[in-house]
PDB file of C-alpha atoms in Angstrom:
ATOM      1  CA  MET A   1      40.940-166.530-169.515  1.00  0.00           C
ATOM      2  CA  THR A   2      39.600-168.949-166.906  1.00  0.00           C
ATOM      3  CA  GLU A   3      41.782-170.809-164.500  1.00  0.00           C
ATOM      4  CA  ASN A   4      41.659-174.519-163.945  1.00  0.00           C
ATOM      5  CA  PRO A   5      39.232-175.275-161.044  1.00  0.00           C
ATOM      6  CA  SER A   6      41.749-177.625-159.432  1.00  0.00           C
ATOM      7  CA  ILE A   7      44.340-174.823-159.326  1.00  0.00           C
ATOM      8  CA  VAL A   8      41.804-172.496-157.708  1.00  0.00           C
ATOM      9  CA  LYS A   9      40.807-175.160-155.160  1.00  0.00           C
ATOM     10  CA  ARG A  10      44.459-175.819-154.362  1.00  0.00           C
ATOM     11  CA  GLY A  11      45.072-172.095-153.844  1.00  0.00           C
ATOM     12  CA  ILE A  12      42.039-171.731-151.595  1.00  0.00           C
ATOM     13  CA  ARG A  13      43.079-174.792-149.602  1.00  0.00           C
ATOM     14  CA  ARG A  14      46.607-173.420-149.232  1.00  0.00           C
ATOM     15  CA  GLU A  15      45.364-170.002-148.081  1.00  0.00           C
ATOM     16  CA  LEU A  16      42.904-171.573-145.647  1.00  0.00           C
ATOM     17  CA  GLY A  17      45.636-173.806-144.225  1.00  0.00           C
ATOM     18  CA  LEU A  18      47.928-170.813-143.890  1.00  0.00           C
ATOM     19  CA  PHE A  19      45.207-168.821-142.137  1.00  0.00           C
ATOM     20  CA  VAL A  20      44.369-171.648-139.715  1.00  0.00           C
ATOM     21  CA  GLY A  21      48.042-172.296-138.952  1.00  0.00           C
ATOM     22  CA  LEU A  22      48.808-168.641-138.292  1.00  0.00           C
ATOM     23  CA  LEU A  23      45.589-168.297-136.288  1.00  0.00           C
ATOM     24  CA  PHE A  24      46.865-171.152-134.100  1.00  0.00           C
ATOM     25  CA  VAL A  25      50.169-169.312-133.695  1.00  0.00           C
ATOM     26  CA  GLY A  26      48.310-166.134-132.737  1.00  0.00           C
ATOM     27  CA  PHE A  27      45.909-167.822-130.344  1.00  0.00           C
ATOM     28  CA  VAL A  28      48.227-170.320-128.642  1.00  0.00           C
ATOM     29  CA  LEU A  29      51.898-169.453-129.147  1.00  0.00           C
ATOM     30  CA  MET A  30      51.755-165.635-129.064  1.00  0.00           C
ATOM     31  CA  PRO A  31      50.129-165.491-125.592  1.00  0.00           C
ATOM     32  CA  VAL A  32      52.757-167.919-124.279  1.00  0.00           C
ATOM     33  CA  ALA A  33      55.539-165.743-125.689  1.00  0.00           C
ATOM     34  CA  ILE A  34      53.928-162.543-124.395  1.00  0.00           C
ATOM     35  CA  PHE A  35      53.475-164.032-120.929  1.00  0.00           C
ATOM     36  CA  TRP A  36      57.055-165.318-120.832  1.00  0.00           C
ATOM     37  CA  VAL A  37      58.574-162.027-122.017  1.00  0.00           C
ATOM     38  CA  GLY A  38      56.328-160.082-119.650  1.00  0.00           C
ATOM     39  CA  GLN A  39      57.427-162.267-116.744  1.00  0.00           C
ATOM     40  CA  SER A  40      61.100-161.761-117.514  1.00  0.00           C
ATOM     41  CA  LEU A  41      60.864-158.007-118.183  1.00  0.00           C
ATOM     42  CA  PHE A  42      58.202-156.801-115.764  1.00  0.00           C
ATOM     43  CA  GLY A  43      58.090-159.487-113.089  1.00  0.00           C
ATOM     44  CA  ALA A  44      55.192-161.622-111.905  1.00  0.00           C
ATOM     45  CA  TYR A  45      51.803-161.293-113.589  1.00  0.00           C
ATOM     46  CA  GLY A  46      49.184-159.706-111.340  1.00  0.00           C
ATOM     47  CA  GLY A  47      46.783-162.632-111.738  1.00  0.00           C
ATOM     48  CA  GLN A  48      47.168-166.288-110.834  1.00  0.00           C
ATOM     49  CA  GLY A  49      49.754-167.221-113.459  1.00  0.00           C
ATOM     50  CA  TYR A  50      49.512-168.205-117.100  1.00  0.00           C
ATOM     51  CA  SER A  51      46.065-169.789-116.893  1.00  0.00           C
ATOM     52  CA  ASP A  52      44.602-166.537-115.570  1.00  0.00           C
ATOM     53  CA  PHE A  53      46.476-164.552-118.239  1.00  0.00           C
ATOM     54  CA  PHE A  54      45.216-166.831-121.030  1.00  0.00           C
ATOM     55  CA  GLY A  55      41.698-166.757-119.563  1.00  0.00           C
ATOM     56  CA  THR A  56      41.722-162.960-119.619  1.00  0.00           C
ATOM     57  CA  ILE A  57      42.884-162.858-123.236  1.00  0.00           C
ATOM     58  CA  SER A  58      40.373-165.473-124.387  1.00  0.00           C
ATOM     59  CA  GLU A  59      37.577-163.626-122.559  1.00  0.00           C
ATOM     60  CA  LYS A  60      38.517-160.430-124.395  1.00  0.00           C
ATOM     61  CA  ILE A  61      38.548-162.301-127.709  1.00  0.00           C
ATOM     62  CA  ARG A  62      35.076-163.707-127.038  1.00  0.00           C
ATOM     63  CA  SER A  63      33.781-160.248-126.109  1.00  0.00           C
ATOM     64  CA  GLY A  64      35.089-158.820-129.401  1.00  0.00           C
ATOM     65  CA  ASP A  65      37.879-156.621-128.054  1.00  0.00           C
ATOM     66  CA  GLY A  66      39.762-155.181-131.034  1.00  0.00           C
ATOM     67  CA  VAL A  67      43.198-155.264-129.412  1.00  0.00           C
ATOM     68  CA  ALA A  68      42.828-158.943-128.508  1.00  0.00           C
ATOM     69  CA  TRP A  69      41.712-159.776-132.053  1.00  0.00           C
ATOM     70  CA  PHE A  70      44.651-157.803-133.442  1.00  0.00           C
ATOM     71  CA  LEU A  71      46.955-159.891-131.238  1.00  0.00           C
ATOM     72  CA  VAL A  72      45.448-163.137-132.519  1.00  0.00           C
ATOM     73  CA  LEU A  73      45.421-162.079-136.171  1.00  0.00           C
ATOM     74  CA  SER A  74      48.819-160.346-136.131  1.00  0.00           C
ATOM     75  CA  PRO A  75      50.848-163.326-137.464  1.00  0.00           C
ATOM     76  CA  TYR A  76      48.527-163.571-140.489  1.00  0.00           C
ATOM     77  CA  LEU A  77      48.519-159.805-140.976  1.00  0.00           C
ATOM     78  CA  VAL A  78      52.320-159.667-140.855  1.00  0.00           C
ATOM     79  CA  TRP A  79      52.510-162.494-143.395  1.00  0.00           C
ATOM     80  CA  GLN A  80      50.111-160.669-145.736  1.00  0.00           C
ATOM     81  CA  CYS A  81      52.099-157.430-145.390  1.00  0.00           C
ATOM     82  CA  LEU A  82      55.293-159.295-146.284  1.00  0.00           C
ATOM     83  CA  ARG A  83      53.590-160.827-149.323  1.00  0.00           C
ATOM     84  CA  LEU A  84      52.331-157.438-150.475  1.00  0.00           C
ATOM     85  CA  THR A  85      55.780-155.934-149.983  1.00  0.00           C
ATOM     86  CA  ALA A  86      57.368-158.699-152.057  1.00  0.00           C
ATOM     87  CA  LEU A  87      54.729-158.254-154.762  1.00  0.00           C
ATOM     88  CA  ALA A  88      55.304-154.492-154.887  1.00  0.00           C
ATOM     89  CA  TRP A  89      59.057-155.011-154.932  1.00  0.00           C
ATOM     90  CA  ARG A  90      58.797-157.371-157.904  1.00  0.00           C
ATOM     91  CA  TYR A  91      56.353-155.076-159.708  1.00  0.00           C
ATOM     92  CA  PHE A  92      58.351-151.883-159.273  1.00  0.00           C
ATOM     93  CA  GLY A  93      61.623-153.682-159.929  1.00  0.00           C
ATOM     94  CA  ARG A  94      60.307-154.743-163.317  1.00  0.00           C
ATOM     95  CA  THR A  95      58.907-151.356-164.334  1.00  0.00           C
ATOM     96  CA  THR A  96      61.964-149.229-163.554  1.00  0.00           C
TER      97      THR A  96
END
């Protein structure tokens, strides 16, 4: 049973678009949200504002820091966990 190549290409394109979009969210929007929440909960950032905060995060990403990469990839990872949960829910709902 082989799938139609156009269906496979469409699925790959959709997954790649999803990954790039959620990577953008993790790299651009998450640091903004973290900085804003940190400012309101803990007070002023110890550096020179948002640009220094973003520079520190992007430096850690470039150096391969695992926590920084987890931050960037977390929207995609959460989405994949939700998909797996829905798949398991459908599977076990059918078998019981």
